[in-house]
Short mmCIF file of C-alpha atoms in Angstrom, two decimals:
data_model
loop_
_atom_site.label_atom_id
_atom_site.label_comp_id
_atom_site.label_asym_id
_atom_site.label_seq_id
_atom_site.Cartn_x
_atom_site.Cartn_y
_atom_site.Cartn_z
CA MET A 268 -29.43 -43.55 -43.96
CA GLU A 269 -25.98 -43.35 -45.47
CA ILE A 270 -23.55 -45.37 -43.20
CA ILE A 271 -20.01 -44.29 -43.82
CA GLY A 272 -16.60 -45.89 -42.79
CA ASN A 273 -15.94 -49.64 -41.70
CA ASP A 274 -16.85 -51.06 -45.17
CA LYS A 275 -15.22 -54.44 -45.00
CA ILE A 276 -16.32 -54.94 -41.51
CA ARG A 277 -19.88 -53.81 -42.78
CA GLU A 278 -19.66 -56.17 -45.59
CA GLU A 279 -18.99 -59.38 -43.68
CA LEU A 280 -21.19 -58.62 -41.15
CA SER A 281 -23.96 -58.10 -43.62
CA LYS A 282 -23.07 -61.61 -45.29
CA VAL A 283 -23.64 -63.20 -41.71
CA ILE A 284 -27.03 -61.77 -40.67
CA LEU A 285 -28.58 -62.81 -43.81
CA LYS A 286 -27.05 -66.03 -43.82
CA LEU A 287 -27.35 -66.92 -40.37
CA ASN A 288 -30.34 -68.33 -38.59
CA ASN A 289 -29.60 -68.70 -35.00
CA GLY A 290 -26.31 -67.58 -33.35
CA THR A 291 -25.02 -64.47 -31.24
CA LEU A 292 -22.80 -61.38 -32.75
CA ILE A 293 -20.58 -58.99 -31.31
CA LEU A 294 -19.99 -55.61 -32.47
CA ASN A 295 -16.96 -54.35 -30.74
CA GLY A 296 -15.23 -50.77 -31.05
CA PRO A 297 -15.17 -47.50 -30.06
CA GLU A 298 -18.24 -45.47 -29.44
CA GLY A 299 -19.86 -43.05 -32.38
CA VAL A 300 -18.42 -44.94 -35.15
CA GLY A 301 -21.60 -46.60 -36.25
CA LYS A 302 -22.57 -49.99 -35.01
CA LYS A 303 -25.80 -49.26 -33.91
CA SER A 304 -26.73 -47.05 -36.82
CA PHE A 305 -25.54 -49.55 -39.44
CA VAL A 306 -27.30 -52.66 -37.74
CA VAL A 307 -30.35 -51.15 -37.08
CA ASP A 308 -30.79 -49.73 -40.71
CA PHE A 309 -29.75 -52.75 -42.03
CA ALA A 310 -32.51 -54.75 -40.56
CA LYS A 311 -34.85 -51.75 -41.58
CA LYS A 312 -33.76 -52.15 -45.10
CA ASN A 313 -33.67 -55.73 -44.86
CA LYS A 314 -37.28 -55.91 -43.27
CA LEU A 315 -35.91 -57.90 -40.67
CA SER A 316 -37.77 -58.13 -37.15
CA PHE A 317 -35.47 -56.54 -34.38
CA PHE A 318 -35.93 -55.55 -31.04
CA LEU A 319 -33.27 -52.70 -29.48
CA ILE A 320 -32.57 -52.79 -25.93
CA GLY A 321 -30.60 -49.66 -24.37
CA ASP A 322 -30.62 -46.11 -25.56
CA LYS A 323 -28.86 -42.67 -24.83
CA LYS A 324 -31.77 -41.65 -22.87
CA ASN A 325 -31.46 -44.15 -20.10
CA ASN A 326 -28.69 -46.83 -20.54
CA SER A 327 -28.38 -47.68 -16.55
CA GLU A 328 -27.30 -51.25 -15.56
CA GLU A 329 -30.80 -51.78 -14.09
CA TYR A 330 -32.85 -50.11 -16.91
CA LEU A 331 -30.79 -52.27 -19.64
CA SER A 332 -31.28 -55.28 -17.31
CA ILE A 333 -34.92 -55.10 -16.70
CA ASN A 334 -35.68 -54.46 -20.14
CA LEU A 335 -33.55 -57.57 -21.48
CA ALA A 336 -35.16 -59.79 -18.93
CA ARG A 337 -38.70 -58.67 -20.51
CA ILE A 338 -37.50 -59.22 -23.94
CA LEU A 339 -35.96 -62.84 -22.73
CA LYS A 340 -39.30 -63.76 -21.14
CA ASP A 341 -41.58 -62.89 -24.20
CA LEU A 342 -39.15 -65.13 -26.30
CA ALA A 343 -39.67 -67.96 -24.39
CA LEU A 344 -43.47 -67.51 -24.29
CA LYS A 345 -43.29 -67.37 -28.19
CA LYS A 346 -42.33 -69.40 -31.38
CA ASN A 347 -41.78 -67.12 -34.29
CA THR A 348 -41.16 -68.50 -37.95
CA ASP A 349 -39.25 -65.42 -38.77
CA LYS A 350 -35.82 -64.43 -38.35
CA GLN A 351 -35.10 -61.89 -35.53
CA LEU A 352 -32.88 -59.65 -34.20
CA ILE A 353 -32.15 -59.23 -30.61
CA ILE A 354 -29.99 -55.85 -30.64
CA ILE A 355 -28.38 -54.95 -27.23
CA ASP A 356 -26.53 -51.65 -27.38
CA ASN A 357 -24.11 -50.88 -24.34
CA ALA A 358 -24.15 -54.78 -23.49
CA GLN A 359 -21.02 -53.63 -21.15
CA ARG A 360 -23.36 -52.38 -18.94
CA LEU A 361 -25.57 -55.53 -18.35
CA THR A 362 -25.08 -56.78 -14.91
CA LEU A 363 -23.81 -60.29 -14.18
CA PRO A 364 -26.97 -61.84 -13.89
CA ALA A 365 -28.43 -60.27 -16.97
CA GLN A 366 -25.65 -61.61 -19.06
CA ASN A 367 -25.79 -65.20 -17.22
CA ALA A 368 -29.66 -64.72 -18.31
CA LEU A 369 -28.73 -64.11 -21.95
CA LEU A 370 -26.26 -67.08 -21.86
CA LYS A 371 -29.26 -69.42 -20.63
CA THR A 372 -31.70 -68.13 -23.39
CA PHE A 373 -28.63 -68.70 -26.08
CA GLU A 374 -28.97 -72.50 -25.30
CA GLU A 375 -33.26 -72.40 -25.37
CA SER A 376 -33.93 -69.92 -27.81
CA SER A 377 -35.72 -70.92 -30.90
CA PRO A 378 -33.93 -71.38 -34.00
CA ASN A 379 -34.73 -68.31 -35.68
CA ILE A 380 -33.28 -65.80 -33.17
CA ILE A 381 -29.77 -63.68 -33.63
CA PHE A 382 -28.58 -61.91 -30.67
CA ILE A 383 -26.45 -58.96 -31.54
CA LEU A 384 -24.63 -57.32 -28.68
CA ILE A 385 -23.10 -53.36 -29.33
CA THR A 386 -20.08 -52.66 -27.17
CA SER A 387 -17.35 -50.60 -26.73
CA ARG A 388 -15.62 -52.60 -23.89
CA LEU A 389 -15.02 -56.33 -25.23
CA ARG A 390 -13.33 -57.10 -21.59
CA SER A 391 -16.97 -56.47 -19.91
CA ILE A 392 -18.72 -59.44 -21.73
CA LEU A 393 -18.60 -62.99 -19.93
CA PRO A 394 -15.77 -64.81 -21.62
CA THR A 395 -18.41 -67.50 -21.83
CA ILE A 396 -20.48 -65.32 -24.11
CA ILE A 397 -17.66 -64.33 -26.03
CA SER A 398 -16.69 -67.93 -26.90
CA ARG A 399 -19.66 -69.05 -28.31
CA SER A 400 -20.14 -65.75 -30.57
CA PHE A 401 -18.63 -64.27 -33.75
CA ILE A 402 -17.11 -60.87 -33.44
CA PHE A 403 -16.47 -58.15 -35.33
CA ARG A 404 -14.03 -55.65 -34.59
CA PHE A 405 -15.33 -51.58 -35.81
CA GLN A 406 -12.43 -49.08 -36.07
CA LEU A 407 -12.16 -45.42 -35.82
CA LEU A 408 -13.10 -43.57 -38.81
CA THR A 409 -10.51 -41.37 -41.01
CA GLU A 410 -10.93 -37.74 -40.74
CA GLU A 411 -12.14 -37.54 -44.61
CA GLU A 412 -14.83 -40.05 -43.20
CA MET A 413 -15.88 -37.86 -40.41
CA ILE A 414 -16.68 -34.82 -42.78
CA LYS A 415 -18.63 -37.13 -44.99
CA VAL A 416 -20.71 -38.25 -41.93
CA LEU A 417 -21.10 -34.51 -40.56
CA LYS A 418 -22.20 -33.21 -43.98
CA TYR A 419 -24.62 -36.15 -44.43
CA PHE A 420 -26.21 -34.40 -41.18
CA ASN A 421 -25.80 -30.95 -42.54
CA ILE A 422 -22.91 -30.23 -40.12
CA ASP A 423 -20.47 -27.07 -41.17
CA ALA A 424 -16.94 -29.47 -40.63
CA HIS A 425 -15.00 -26.09 -40.68
CA LYS A 426 -16.97 -24.69 -38.21
CA TYR A 427 -16.53 -27.37 -35.32
CA GLN A 428 -13.10 -28.47 -36.25
CA LYS A 429 -12.07 -28.32 -32.76
CA LEU A 430 -14.62 -31.11 -32.08
CA ILE A 431 -13.30 -33.07 -34.93
CA ASN A 432 -9.82 -32.83 -33.50
CA ILE A 433 -11.40 -33.63 -29.87
CA TYR A 434 -13.55 -36.70 -31.02
CA GLN A 435 -11.33 -38.14 -33.12
CA GLY A 436 -12.69 -41.04 -35.83
CA ARG A 437 -16.08 -40.91 -33.67
CA PRO A 438 -18.49 -38.63 -35.44
CA GLY A 439 -21.42 -40.05 -33.57
CA LYS A 440 -20.17 -38.23 -30.84
CA ILE A 441 -20.13 -35.06 -32.24
CA ILE A 442 -23.68 -35.70 -33.56
CA SER A 443 -24.60 -36.60 -30.02
CA PHE A 444 -22.87 -33.48 -28.62
CA LEU A 445 -24.68 -30.75 -30.77
CA ASN A 446 -28.06 -32.47 -30.37
CA SER A 447 -27.74 -32.24 -26.87
CA ASN A 448 -30.89 -30.13 -25.81
CA ASN A 449 -30.04 -26.42 -24.65
CA ILE A 450 -26.22 -26.77 -25.23
CA ASP A 451 -24.33 -23.64 -25.80
CA ILE A 452 -21.75 -24.62 -28.47
CA ASP A 453 -20.16 -21.15 -28.42
CA LYS A 454 -19.07 -21.71 -24.69
CA MET A 455 -18.12 -25.12 -24.94
CA ILE A 456 -15.54 -23.92 -28.02
CA LYS A 457 -14.63 -21.05 -25.46
CA PHE A 458 -13.85 -23.62 -22.68
CA ILE A 459 -11.51 -25.57 -24.91
CA GLU A 460 -9.69 -22.81 -25.69
CA GLU A 461 -9.48 -21.19 -22.31
CA LYS A 462 -6.47 -21.79 -20.29
CA ASN A 463 -6.93 -20.25 -17.06
CA ILE A 464 -8.36 -23.30 -14.74
CA VAL A 465 -10.58 -21.25 -12.98
CA ASP A 466 -12.39 -19.28 -15.90
CA LYS A 467 -12.64 -22.77 -17.43
CA LEU A 468 -14.58 -23.68 -14.26
CA LYS A 469 -16.47 -20.60 -14.52
CA LEU A 470 -17.43 -21.09 -17.92
CA LEU A 471 -18.39 -24.80 -17.54
CA TYR A 472 -20.62 -23.73 -14.34
CA LYS A 473 -22.26 -21.18 -17.18
CA ILE A 474 -22.68 -23.67 -19.72
CA ASN A 475 -26.49 -25.09 -19.70
CA SER A 476 -26.36 -28.54 -21.18
CA SER A 477 -28.07 -31.69 -21.01
CA LEU A 478 -24.90 -33.71 -21.69
CA THR A 479 -24.57 -36.13 -18.76
CA PHE A 480 -21.96 -36.23 -16.53
CA ASP A 481 -20.09 -39.05 -18.07
CA GLU A 482 -20.32 -37.02 -21.30
CA LEU A 483 -19.15 -34.00 -19.91
CA LEU A 484 -16.54 -35.65 -18.07
CA GLU A 485 -15.15 -37.21 -21.30
CA PHE A 486 -15.14 -34.02 -23.02
CA MET A 487 -12.99 -32.29 -20.47
CA ILE A 488 -10.40 -35.24 -20.72
CA LEU A 489 -10.44 -35.05 -24.27
CA ALA A 490 -9.96 -31.11 -24.53
CA ASN A 491 -7.62 -31.00 -22.00
CA ARG A 492 -5.44 -33.91 -23.96
CA LEU A 493 -5.99 -31.84 -27.12
CA LYS A 494 -4.36 -28.63 -25.70
CA MET A 495 -1.43 -30.90 -24.60
CA ILE A 496 -0.97 -32.28 -28.17
CA GLU A 497 -1.10 -28.53 -29.69
CA ARG A 498 1.16 -27.19 -27.05
CA LYS A 499 4.27 -29.90 -28.60
#
């Protein structure tokens, strides 16, 4: 898989993961810029053992915390000799008890485990975790980089220019949006362009989408922001 954007950060991160035997890394930055994609791809290419906690299907606090608890219990029972990466996506959703349990595991885990926390809201992570972590700050991609990413996934950037304008610098959000089951893209684009609020709501009601409420709300906010910018 080709990872595009944040070249310098990815290079520095690669060196640290390969050199480090034990520790905690935090990958902070906007959603959809390739943080998780990069670290998972890097682990596979370098044949590093890894666990991934958190996914798009279920990002609830309860789900993440329960899975983290299960992994931490397994780690306490096993003494592995090979380097392992524990990748926690959407770490900002971890409950306070889960973060405290994670902090305790840092102190007790074997010397060949690297914890990688991926987040878009660093302030949601306990200061005690942040203080003992290496922090890598990912940035938004340029439009040129976004187009390259979309091209890699066989997505016509010209056709979906509106989405590029909405999800500025975050191609992963566009890919996720377009991959949503049963979503009617044409209706969503029409939704952006519709000015009458009543007609907007009617369109929204007709759109058969598997987007979560948060994703749909984000789309509405960003689409309206785009319209305001275009009026200026």
